[in-house]
Amino acid sequence: RDVAGEAPRYIYHVHSYAVMQAPEDDLLATCTYDARFAAIVGHGNVWGVQGHPEKSQEVGLQLLRNFGRM
């Protein structure tokens, strides 16, 4: 199931630091909280999530399911 789309999706973030710049080809999702930052990046078979999908209700659970299917 896809978690992308036009409607906003919310992932729980708790940190006061973030990746403010990432190569556009590697940028898979962004968040905006005072400023836009990288929320999900991926390059080849390496992906990273800045946030806590395990604390993000259904969208976080779906994101983890999608990672498990890779």
XYZ file of C-alpha atoms in Angstrom:
70
model
C 0.000 0.000 0.000
C 1.243 3.425 -0.890
C 1.768 6.056 1.815
C 2.493 8.812 -0.724
C -0.103 11.112 -2.174
C -1.459 14.618 -2.338
C -2.975 14.565 1.144
C -0.505 15.265 3.958
C 0.778 12.309 5.966
C 2.037 12.792 9.499
C 5.044 11.051 11.034
C 6.024 11.591 14.663
C 9.282 13.532 15.067
C 10.859 14.274 18.424
C 14.372 15.489 17.636
C 15.593 19.068 17.448
C 17.949 18.216 14.557
C 17.228 17.367 10.950
C 18.836 16.905 7.542
C 18.150 20.254 5.897
C 19.630 19.353 2.513
C 19.778 16.112 0.582
C 20.391 15.341 -3.086
C 17.053 15.645 -4.920
C 17.467 12.155 -6.426
C 17.730 10.687 -2.911
C 14.929 12.730 -1.333
C 11.816 10.572 -0.986
C 9.773 12.576 1.536
C 9.980 15.914 3.282
C 8.461 17.536 6.335
C 7.940 21.150 7.190
C 8.232 22.410 10.733
C 9.465 25.999 10.619
C 11.565 24.882 7.624
C 11.470 22.049 5.063
C 13.702 19.075 5.886
C 14.361 15.545 4.632
C 12.077 12.990 6.264
C 12.914 9.923 4.130
C 15.977 9.493 1.931
C 17.085 6.558 -0.152
C 19.990 5.692 -2.387
C 20.070 2.264 -3.985
C 19.158 -0.253 -1.315
C 19.956 2.067 1.623
C 17.053 4.061 3.063
C 16.774 6.280 6.110
C 13.801 7.687 7.990
C 14.074 10.813 10.129
C 11.209 10.216 12.498
C 9.497 7.426 14.370
C 7.215 5.274 12.209
C 6.553 3.015 15.216
C 4.903 5.999 16.945
C 3.066 7.312 13.877
C -0.215 5.403 13.909
C -1.466 3.750 10.699
C 0.800 5.636 8.276
C 3.843 4.598 10.323
C 2.706 0.984 10.478
C 2.169 0.959 6.715
C 5.616 2.431 6.171
C 7.135 -0.371 8.273
C 5.110 -2.996 6.367
C 6.383 -1.548 3.094
C 9.985 -1.736 4.335
C 9.388 -5.351 5.368
C 8.227 -6.256 1.848
C 11.379 -4.909 0.203
